[in-house]
Each structure stands twice: as structure tokens, then as C-alpha cells.
Amino acid sequence: MLAGLAQEFKARFGRAPVFGARAPGRVNLIGEHTDYNEGLVLPCAIDRDTLAVVAPRTDARVRAFSRERGEEGSFEATDLRRAGDWLDYVRGAWFALCDAGFPVRGFDVAIASDVPPESGLSSSAALGLALVTAVDGCLELGLDAALRARLAHRGESGFVGVACGIMDPFASSLGRRDCALRIDCRSLEVRPVPLPGSRLRLLIAHSGVTRPLLGSGYGERREQCRRGLAAAVAAGVAPEGATALRDLGPERLPALERALDPLLFRRVRHVVSENERVEAVCAALAAGDLEAAGARLRDGMRSLREDFEVSTPELDALCEIADARPGVYGSRLTGAGFGGCSVHLVAAGAAEEVARDIAAGFERRFGRRPPVHAAVAADGAAALPL
Ligand code: GLA
């Protein structure tokens, strides 16, 4: 993909790119809708990448070409305004860099990606991070991986206007081969959790329903979490000084149930129990107990379906079909929900057969065959030699 993209850059801009970077998509194993509640998540970077190749210009013009879109656009780095198109993601990276005190000017940029868009695999964070990583490398800004992740997040949330959390850029930036990452979204502490690669496969199945985060029920869920916390504080059932749902432990659930309206209670219960599940899955993986890890994924799926209400019939079906197969430890939707992908923890020896069974079972119900593939936990974003 890299050599082809560099060729394309040359054909389009009449010179060779001078720097390249890759940033992976991610799959979240457990810890959904917890990042913006300052809780815990357990994603891993996957072997699907967005690539960016760049060369600086002497003026302030940024010209960007997207191979997947077959489109080129441009803007002035000194006049960053949101336009509501895909280039906003590129503008967002420039905005974040400039805003953080790195006055980045003109560049020619070409990007390509095999992270499926709008599928809950974090294609937008991968794009922002690939751009920040390429510009950082090219201009030798010396940013570390956590800062690059924060800048990618700032571009998407502060400029594009998607109220996403920090999980995706952190996973994409700090991913570690053969590991998931336990990320504490309050302290931003990141701990690699080794996956038993020889015994375990991660399957990802696509429900065929895509959903941009902007305009999905995502913002509404965030708002409900905010209201849930406010109601808990007002009713005196949150601990002293609580500033996020992260501060509410499971021992408070009975009091919360009495104090909150039923819908807000269910949203809160999801977040509180999901933080517990992240710790439980980390412990199960450390002990090599894949059955226990899988059981918590299934609990998480139930909670997303019934308490947080972000599943769809297609995602329910993918998980139900998979969980009925021998060799499947557990399944759940991954990412925000409302469409996108499911993730399945599967015994290594059963993975091929399970992938076929998921696709066939889904096709019988929905009349179309979903893509199902094995993902490998991969290293995070990096500069690429050209
Ligand atoms: C999207 C967001 C993340 C996170 C998940 C839900 O992927 O980008 O920040 O909130 O949804 O866990």
C-alpha cells in the first residue's frame, strides 16, 4: 500500500513524498462508553492501517488527496474553518498542532486506508493520528506517542466537532503487538495486557450497517450519562466530590436505582458494571482463563443491548450465532454501537470454521454475507521509511 501511495503522490504533486506514517484501527475488547465517563477500556490496535505520506511546502497551502475517495482538496493552514467535508479531519490535525504551539504550515499529503470507515474500528482516529505522526516525523517536532494521541483527539473533538473520547487515538498510538491495552481514561495510564496469541484468535464481523459517530445516538448517550451523574449527585447517592460516573462503584447501584429515573439508571448501571468488567477481563487474561474473559464479554453485550441500548438486530445476531458455536469464548459489539462490527474471542483452532459459520448463519437471517476476518493485535502508529 505504501509504495503505491508514494507513486500516486508523485503523479499528483510532481515530486516524491519525504515522510510517511501509519496508524492502525482498533478493536475494543471491553469497556464501551466508559472512556468519556473517565473509566476503563481494553482495546487493541489491529493490523489495518491508515497511511499518510507528506512533503512540506514553502507556502501555507495544504493539498490533500484521499485514495479511497479518489478526491483531492486544499485549504490554507493559516485559515482553518470547518467545512463539513472529509477534509475537516485533515484541517483538524492542523488545528490541533497549531493550537498546541506547533505552527505547521503548507504540505502536500496523500492518504490511504484499509480500516473500514464508520464501522466502529476507529478509522477517523487512525486518520488523525497518521497525519499528526507524519507531520511530527517530517518536521522533527519530537512529540511522544501520548501527545500525538491527544492531538489527534483534539482535532476530532475540538475541530471536527465529534464528541468522542480518548480511547481510539490512544489505542491507535500506543498499541502493542500481541497485547490489549488497559487504559485508565482518567489518569491516562496505559498498561499492556498480553493476549495468549497461540490459543486465541480475535474475529471481527461487520454487520453491514455503517454509522458516522456524528449524528448517531452517541451524543445522546453522553448526555444521558451526564444527567445520570447530576441526578445521582443531587440525590446524595454519589460519593463526595464525584465528577464522573467513574466515581460510582457497584455498591451504590441499589441506592441509584431508588433515586434515578429508570432510563438514566440503566445507562448508569451499564457504565458502572462495564468498568468492573474491564478489570475482570484483565484478570482473566492474566490468568489465561479465556472462558472467564469470554463470559464477561457476553455480559458486556447484554448490558449494551439492554441497559445502554446501542445494539442493533444485526449485531445481536452476529453475537448470538457466534456464541452458539463451539470454540467461541464470548462475543460483543465493539465501538459505539448503532451498527459497525462485533468482536469474538475464539479458540485458535476453531477460528476458520467459526468465521464461516458466522457468515453463513447471518446470511440465512439477513440475506447477505457479512465480512468476517481475523485481526491481529498490532503495534501502534509509527513513522514509515520511504
Ligand atoms: C466511539 C468513540 C470512543 C468511545 C466508543 C464507545 O468509538 O470514538 O471514544 O466512546 O465509541 O466506547
Short mmCIF file of C-alpha atoms and ligand atoms in Angstrom, two decimals:
data_model
loop_
_atom_site.label_atom_id
_atom_site.label_comp_id
_atom_site.label_asym_id
_atom_site.label_seq_id
_atom_site.Cartn_x
_atom_site.Cartn_y
_atom_site.Cartn_z
CA MET A 1 0.00 0.00 0.00
CA LEU A 2 2.86 2.39 0.87
CA ALA A 3 4.77 2.13 -2.41
CA GLY A 4 1.54 2.61 -4.38
CA LEU A 5 0.60 5.65 -2.32
CA ALA A 6 4.03 7.22 -2.77
CA GLN A 7 3.67 6.68 -6.56
CA GLU A 8 0.25 8.27 -6.51
CA PHE A 9 1.64 11.22 -4.55
CA LYS A 10 4.33 11.70 -7.16
CA ALA A 11 1.93 11.51 -10.09
CA ARG A 12 -0.38 14.05 -8.46
CA PHE A 13 2.02 16.53 -6.91
CA GLY A 14 5.00 16.18 -9.26
CA ARG A 15 7.54 15.26 -6.58
CA ALA A 16 8.22 12.44 -4.14
CA PRO A 17 6.87 12.48 -0.57
CA VAL A 18 9.57 12.94 2.05
CA PHE A 19 7.93 11.28 5.03
CA GLY A 20 5.35 8.59 5.72
CA ALA A 21 3.48 7.25 8.74
CA ARG A 22 0.95 4.57 9.52
CA ALA A 23 -1.70 4.49 12.24
CA PRO A 24 -3.84 1.40 12.94
CA GLY A 25 -7.54 0.97 13.56
CA ARG A 26 -8.52 -0.65 16.83
CA VAL A 27 -10.93 -3.15 18.20
CA ASN A 28 -12.20 -2.67 21.72
CA LEU A 29 -12.38 -5.91 23.70
CA ILE A 30 -14.35 -4.49 26.64
CA GLY A 31 -15.00 -1.09 28.23
CA GLU A 32 -17.59 0.54 25.98
CA HIS A 33 -18.94 4.03 26.57
CA THR A 34 -16.67 4.27 29.59
CA ASP A 35 -13.93 6.49 28.16
CA TYR A 36 -15.97 9.70 28.25
CA ASN A 37 -17.04 8.76 31.79
CA GLU A 38 -13.35 8.71 32.80
CA GLY A 39 -13.47 4.94 33.23
CA LEU A 40 -11.53 1.93 31.96
CA VAL A 41 -11.19 0.47 28.46
CA LEU A 42 -9.36 -2.51 26.94
CA PRO A 43 -8.81 -2.02 23.21
CA CYS A 44 -6.05 -3.30 20.95
CA ALA A 45 -4.64 -1.81 17.80
CA ILE A 46 -5.23 -4.09 14.80
CA ASP A 47 -3.43 -4.96 11.59
CA ARG A 48 -5.42 -2.48 9.48
CA ASP A 49 -3.80 0.87 8.82
CA THR A 50 -4.26 4.36 7.56
CA LEU A 51 -1.16 5.63 5.79
CA ALA A 52 -0.17 9.24 5.22
CA VAL A 53 2.73 10.36 3.04
CA VAL A 54 3.69 14.02 3.10
CA ALA A 55 6.08 16.67 1.82
CA PRO A 56 6.26 20.22 3.19
CA ARG A 57 5.59 23.26 1.00
CA THR A 58 7.07 26.72 1.22
CA ASP A 59 3.64 28.41 1.46
CA ALA A 60 0.69 27.79 3.80
CA ARG A 61 -1.39 25.69 1.36
CA VAL A 62 -2.33 22.14 2.41
CA ARG A 63 -3.30 19.91 -0.51
CA ALA A 64 -4.63 16.52 0.47
CA PHE A 65 -5.53 13.53 -1.67
CA SER A 66 -7.54 10.58 -0.38
CA ARG A 67 -7.02 7.37 -2.31
CA GLU A 68 -10.24 5.76 -1.04
CA ARG A 69 -12.32 8.76 -2.03
CA GLY A 70 -10.37 9.47 -5.20
CA GLU A 71 -10.63 13.13 -4.21
CA GLU A 72 -8.25 15.98 -3.66
CA GLY A 73 -8.95 19.15 -1.71
CA SER A 74 -6.99 22.01 -0.24
CA PHE A 75 -7.07 24.73 2.39
CA GLU A 76 -4.86 27.40 3.94
CA ALA A 77 -3.13 26.32 7.14
CA THR A 78 -3.46 29.90 8.34
CA ASP A 79 -7.24 29.99 7.83
CA LEU A 80 -8.76 26.85 9.36
CA ARG A 81 -12.51 26.76 9.10
CA ARG A 82 -14.81 23.78 9.34
CA ALA A 83 -16.49 22.97 6.02
CA GLY A 84 -18.43 19.82 6.89
CA ASP A 85 -16.49 17.58 4.47
CA TRP A 86 -13.83 14.87 4.81
CA LEU A 87 -11.09 17.48 4.67
CA ASP A 88 -12.20 18.63 8.12
CA TYR A 89 -10.29 15.65 9.52
CA VAL A 90 -7.14 16.95 7.85
CA ARG A 91 -7.87 20.52 8.95
CA GLY A 92 -8.46 19.13 12.45
CA ALA A 93 -4.92 17.73 12.62
CA TRP A 94 -3.51 21.12 11.57
CA PHE A 95 -5.77 22.88 14.05
CA ALA A 96 -4.61 20.66 16.92
CA LEU A 97 -0.93 21.03 16.07
CA CYS A 98 -1.17 24.82 15.71
CA ASP A 99 -3.29 25.14 18.83
CA ALA A 100 -0.68 23.21 20.83
CA GLY A 101 2.03 25.62 19.77
CA PHE A 102 3.37 23.89 16.65
CA PRO A 103 2.66 26.37 13.86
CA VAL A 104 2.54 23.89 10.99
CA ARG A 105 2.21 25.42 7.52
CA GLY A 106 1.80 24.08 3.99
CA PHE A 107 2.07 20.42 3.00
CA ASP A 108 1.15 18.07 0.22
CA VAL A 109 -0.48 14.98 1.67
CA ALA A 110 -1.76 11.66 0.32
CA ILE A 111 -3.67 9.20 2.46
CA ALA A 112 -4.86 5.62 2.01
CA SER A 113 -6.55 3.25 4.40
CA ASP A 114 -7.76 -0.30 4.77
CA VAL A 115 -9.57 0.45 8.05
CA PRO A 116 -13.24 0.17 7.09
CA PRO A 117 -14.90 3.57 7.66
CA GLU A 118 -17.82 4.15 10.02
CA SER A 119 -17.58 0.60 11.35
CA GLY A 120 -16.57 1.08 14.96
CA LEU A 121 -12.92 0.27 14.17
CA SER A 122 -11.76 3.81 14.62
CA SER A 123 -10.94 4.86 11.08
CA SER A 124 -11.18 8.55 11.96
CA ALA A 125 -8.73 8.38 14.86
CA ALA A 126 -6.35 6.42 12.63
CA LEU A 127 -6.55 9.18 10.02
CA GLY A 128 -5.88 11.97 12.50
CA LEU A 129 -3.04 10.06 14.07
CA ALA A 130 -1.41 9.12 10.75
CA LEU A 131 -1.39 12.82 9.83
CA VAL A 132 -0.02 14.01 13.17
CA THR A 133 2.63 11.26 13.14
CA ALA A 134 3.72 12.07 9.58
CA VAL A 135 3.96 15.82 10.22
CA ASP A 136 5.71 15.24 13.56
CA GLY A 137 8.29 12.99 11.89
CA CYS A 138 8.77 15.25 8.90
CA LEU A 139 9.30 18.43 10.93
CA GLU A 140 11.11 16.59 13.77
CA LEU A 141 8.77 18.04 16.37
CA GLY A 142 9.70 15.27 18.81
CA LEU A 143 6.16 14.55 20.08
CA ASP A 144 5.69 11.39 22.15
CA ALA A 145 3.00 8.81 21.41
CA ALA A 146 0.62 10.01 24.14
CA LEU A 147 0.84 13.62 22.98
CA ARG A 148 0.25 12.59 19.36
CA ALA A 149 -2.85 10.72 20.55
CA ARG A 150 -4.08 13.78 22.42
CA LEU A 151 -3.54 15.97 19.39
CA ALA A 152 -5.44 13.54 17.16
CA HIS A 153 -8.24 13.56 19.71
CA ARG A 154 -8.22 17.36 19.88
CA GLY A 155 -8.51 17.55 16.10
CA GLU A 156 -11.55 15.32 16.01
CA SER A 157 -13.33 16.61 19.08
CA GLY A 158 -12.19 20.23 19.16
CA PHE A 159 -12.30 20.94 15.43
CA VAL A 160 -14.44 18.40 13.56
CA GLY A 161 -16.86 18.50 16.47
CA VAL A 162 -17.25 14.78 17.19
CA ALA A 163 -17.62 14.44 20.96
CA CYS A 164 -15.58 11.21 21.03
CA GLY A 165 -13.47 10.00 23.95
CA ILE A 166 -9.75 9.33 24.09
CA MET A 167 -9.82 5.54 23.70
CA ASP A 168 -9.42 5.39 19.93
CA PRO A 169 -6.39 7.64 19.40
CA PHE A 170 -4.68 6.17 22.48
CA ALA A 171 -5.20 2.63 21.20
CA SER A 172 -4.01 3.60 17.74
CA SER A 173 -0.97 5.45 19.06
CA LEU A 174 0.18 3.19 21.91
CA GLY A 175 -0.90 -0.23 20.60
CA ARG A 176 1.44 -3.09 21.40
CA ARG A 177 1.82 -6.23 19.30
CA ASP A 178 0.05 -9.27 20.82
CA CYS A 179 -1.37 -7.12 23.60
CA ALA A 180 -4.54 -5.31 24.52
CA LEU A 181 -4.15 -2.01 26.38
CA ARG A 182 -5.83 -1.33 29.69
CA ILE A 183 -6.30 2.43 29.57
CA ASP A 184 -7.43 4.41 32.58
CA CYS A 185 -9.23 7.26 30.84
CA ARG A 186 -8.91 9.48 33.91
CA SER A 187 -5.20 9.20 34.68
CA LEU A 188 -4.35 8.21 31.06
CA GLU A 189 -2.19 5.43 32.46
CA VAL A 190 -1.76 2.73 29.80
CA ARG A 191 -0.86 -0.87 30.69
CA PRO A 192 -0.28 -3.58 28.06
CA VAL A 193 -2.19 -6.80 28.77
CA PRO A 194 -0.66 -9.71 26.86
CA LEU A 195 -3.06 -11.83 24.80
CA PRO A 196 -2.39 -15.57 24.60
CA GLY A 197 -1.76 -15.36 20.87
CA SER A 198 -1.12 -19.05 20.34
CA ARG A 199 -4.51 -20.05 21.83
CA LEU A 200 -6.70 -17.12 20.91
CA ARG A 201 -7.99 -15.51 17.72
CA LEU A 202 -9.92 -12.26 17.51
CA LEU A 203 -12.60 -12.37 14.86
CA ILE A 204 -14.26 -9.20 13.66
CA ALA A 205 -17.56 -9.40 11.81
CA HIS A 206 -19.13 -6.45 10.03
CA SER A 207 -22.88 -6.03 10.44
CA GLY A 208 -23.09 -4.16 7.14
CA VAL A 209 -24.63 -1.18 8.88
CA THR A 210 -22.33 1.83 8.91
CA ARG A 211 -22.82 4.80 11.16
CA PRO A 212 -20.90 8.03 11.42
CA LEU A 213 -20.48 8.95 15.08
CA LEU A 214 -21.71 12.44 14.36
CA GLY A 215 -25.49 12.26 14.26
CA SER A 216 -25.81 8.77 15.81
CA GLY A 217 -27.26 8.29 19.31
CA TYR A 218 -23.72 8.71 20.65
CA GLY A 219 -24.17 12.33 21.73
CA GLU A 220 -27.47 11.44 23.35
CA ARG A 221 -25.83 8.66 25.38
CA ARG A 222 -23.13 11.04 26.56
CA GLU A 223 -25.79 13.50 27.62
CA GLN A 224 -27.70 10.78 29.49
CA CYS A 225 -24.53 9.83 31.36
CA ARG A 226 -24.03 13.47 32.30
CA ARG A 227 -27.62 13.72 33.52
CA GLY A 228 -27.31 10.42 35.38
CA LEU A 229 -24.32 11.72 37.29
CA ALA A 230 -26.01 15.06 38.01
CA ALA A 231 -29.13 13.28 39.30
CA ALA A 232 -27.03 10.98 41.49
CA VAL A 233 -25.18 13.96 42.97
CA ALA A 234 -28.43 15.89 43.51
CA ALA A 235 -29.99 12.89 45.25
CA GLY A 236 -26.96 12.49 47.50
CA VAL A 237 -26.20 8.95 46.31
CA ALA A 238 -22.87 9.78 44.63
CA PRO A 239 -19.69 9.91 46.68
CA GLU A 240 -18.47 13.29 47.88
CA GLY A 241 -16.76 15.22 45.08
CA ALA A 242 -17.84 12.85 42.28
CA THR A 243 -17.10 14.43 38.89
CA ALA A 244 -17.72 11.49 36.53
CA LEU A 245 -19.60 8.18 36.51
CA ARG A 246 -16.20 6.63 37.10
CA ASP A 247 -16.57 7.68 40.72
CA LEU A 248 -19.63 5.46 41.25
CA GLY A 249 -18.88 1.89 42.36
CA PRO A 250 -21.22 -1.12 42.14
CA GLU A 251 -22.08 -0.89 45.85
CA ARG A 252 -24.10 2.23 45.02
CA LEU A 253 -26.37 0.56 42.48
CA PRO A 254 -29.28 -0.19 44.87
CA ALA A 255 -29.37 3.44 46.05
CA LEU A 256 -29.02 4.68 42.48
CA GLU A 257 -31.91 2.52 41.40
CA ARG A 258 -34.13 4.12 44.02
CA ALA A 259 -33.01 7.65 43.20
CA LEU A 260 -32.82 7.80 39.40
CA ASP A 261 -35.46 7.53 36.74
CA PRO A 262 -35.35 4.03 35.18
CA LEU A 263 -33.75 5.03 31.89
CA LEU A 264 -30.94 7.03 33.48
CA PHE A 265 -30.42 4.24 35.99
CA ARG A 266 -29.90 1.70 33.23
CA ARG A 267 -27.38 3.96 31.47
CA VAL A 268 -25.50 4.44 34.75
CA ARG A 269 -25.63 0.73 35.58
CA HIS A 270 -24.02 -0.06 32.24
CA VAL A 271 -21.08 2.26 32.89
CA VAL A 272 -20.59 1.16 36.50
CA SER A 273 -20.70 -2.55 35.64
CA GLU A 274 -18.60 -2.10 32.48
CA ASN A 275 -15.69 -0.67 34.47
CA GLU A 276 -15.85 -3.81 36.63
CA ARG A 277 -15.85 -5.99 33.53
CA VAL A 278 -12.67 -4.37 32.24
CA GLU A 279 -10.88 -5.30 35.46
CA ALA A 280 -12.36 -8.80 35.33
CA VAL A 281 -11.26 -9.38 31.73
CA CYS A 282 -7.74 -8.09 32.50
CA ALA A 283 -7.54 -10.52 35.43
CA ALA A 284 -8.90 -13.41 33.36
CA LEU A 285 -6.40 -12.77 30.55
CA ALA A 286 -3.54 -12.57 33.05
CA ALA A 287 -4.65 -15.93 34.45
CA GLY A 288 -5.01 -17.41 30.95
CA ASP A 289 -8.69 -18.09 31.68
CA LEU A 290 -10.29 -17.43 28.31
CA GLU A 291 -13.65 -18.88 29.37
CA ALA A 292 -13.91 -16.29 32.13
CA ALA A 293 -12.83 -13.48 29.77
CA GLY A 294 -15.42 -14.57 27.21
CA ALA A 295 -18.19 -14.75 29.79
CA ARG A 296 -17.56 -11.12 30.69
CA LEU A 297 -17.74 -10.13 27.02
CA ARG A 298 -21.15 -11.76 26.84
CA ASP A 299 -22.24 -9.90 30.00
CA GLY A 300 -20.99 -6.70 28.40
CA MET A 301 -23.02 -7.36 25.27
CA ARG A 302 -26.16 -7.91 27.32
CA SER A 303 -25.53 -4.65 29.14
CA LEU A 304 -25.01 -2.75 25.88
CA ARG A 305 -28.18 -4.24 24.47
CA GLU A 306 -30.49 -3.90 27.46
CA ASP A 307 -29.08 -1.12 29.63
CA PHE A 308 -27.26 1.14 27.21
CA GLU A 309 -29.41 0.25 24.18
CA VAL A 310 -26.84 0.73 21.46
CA SER A 311 -27.08 -2.65 19.74
CA THR A 312 -28.93 -3.49 16.52
CA PRO A 313 -30.65 -6.69 15.34
CA GLU A 314 -27.65 -7.39 13.09
CA LEU A 315 -25.12 -7.05 15.92
CA ASP A 316 -27.32 -9.14 18.22
CA ALA A 317 -27.47 -11.84 15.55
CA LEU A 318 -23.71 -11.89 14.94
CA CYS A 319 -23.06 -12.39 18.65
CA GLU A 320 -25.84 -14.91 19.16
CA ILE A 321 -24.76 -17.01 16.18
CA ALA A 322 -21.12 -16.96 17.24
CA ASP A 323 -21.77 -17.68 20.92
CA ALA A 324 -23.65 -20.84 19.98
CA ARG A 325 -20.55 -22.29 18.21
CA PRO A 326 -18.02 -24.49 19.97
CA GLY A 327 -14.69 -22.75 20.36
CA VAL A 328 -16.21 -19.28 20.88
CA TYR A 329 -15.40 -17.89 24.33
CA GLY A 330 -17.51 -14.78 24.00
CA SER A 331 -18.75 -12.05 21.67
CA ARG A 332 -19.91 -8.47 21.82
CA LEU A 333 -20.40 -5.44 19.64
CA THR A 334 -17.32 -3.24 19.54
CA GLY A 335 -17.14 0.55 19.37
CA ALA A 336 -20.04 2.88 19.87
CA GLY A 337 -22.72 0.51 18.53
CA PHE A 338 -25.70 1.55 16.36
CA GLY A 339 -24.07 -0.56 13.63
CA GLY A 340 -20.48 -1.39 12.81
CA CYS A 341 -18.71 -4.53 13.97
CA SER A 342 -18.77 -7.32 16.51
CA VAL A 343 -15.69 -8.89 18.10
CA HIS A 344 -15.40 -12.56 19.02
CA LEU A 345 -12.83 -14.28 21.24
CA VAL A 346 -12.29 -17.66 19.58
CA ALA A 347 -10.05 -20.67 20.23
CA ALA A 348 -7.23 -20.56 17.69
CA GLY A 349 -8.02 -23.97 16.21
CA ALA A 350 -11.70 -23.15 15.67
CA ALA A 351 -11.34 -19.70 14.13
CA GLU A 352 -11.72 -20.57 10.44
CA GLU A 353 -14.76 -22.72 10.96
CA VAL A 354 -16.38 -20.18 13.29
CA ALA A 355 -15.79 -17.39 10.76
CA ARG A 356 -17.57 -19.45 8.10
CA ASP A 357 -20.42 -20.33 10.48
CA ILE A 358 -20.97 -16.69 11.49
CA ALA A 359 -21.12 -15.60 7.87
CA ALA A 360 -23.46 -18.44 6.86
CA GLY A 361 -25.77 -18.04 9.87
CA PHE A 362 -26.03 -14.29 9.32
CA GLU A 363 -26.71 -14.78 5.61
CA ARG A 364 -29.59 -17.12 6.41
CA ARG A 365 -31.21 -14.40 8.53
CA PHE A 366 -30.40 -11.24 6.62
CA GLY A 367 -29.85 -12.44 3.05
CA ARG A 368 -26.31 -11.09 2.75
CA ARG A 369 -22.91 -12.36 3.74
CA PRO A 370 -21.06 -10.25 6.31
CA PRO A 371 -17.27 -9.87 6.06
CA VAL A 372 -15.65 -11.80 8.94
CA HIS A 373 -11.91 -11.68 9.40
CA ALA A 374 -9.26 -12.47 11.98
CA ALA A 375 -7.48 -9.44 13.43
CA VAL A 376 -4.02 -9.44 14.95
CA ALA A 377 -3.18 -7.18 17.89
CA ALA A 378 -0.63 -4.83 16.36
CA ASP A 379 1.84 -2.12 17.26
CA GLY A 380 0.62 1.48 17.35
CA ALA A 381 1.29 4.30 14.93
CA ALA A 382 4.81 4.72 13.57
CA ALA A 383 6.88 6.56 11.04
CA LEU A 384 7.50 4.60 7.86
CA PRO A 385 10.74 4.69 5.92
CA LEU A 386 10.04 5.74 2.33
C1 GLA B 1 -16.52 5.59 19.83
C2 GLA B 1 -15.72 6.75 20.42
C3 GLA B 1 -14.90 6.28 21.61
C4 GLA B 1 -15.76 5.52 22.61
C5 GLA B 1 -16.61 4.46 21.92
C6 GLA B 1 -17.58 3.78 22.85
O1 GLA B 1 -15.68 4.65 19.27
O2 GLA B 1 -14.88 7.29 19.45
O3 GLA B 1 -14.26 7.37 22.20
O4 GLA B 1 -16.55 6.41 23.34
O5 GLA B 1 -17.33 5.00 20.82
O6 GLA B 1 -16.90 3.02 23.78
#
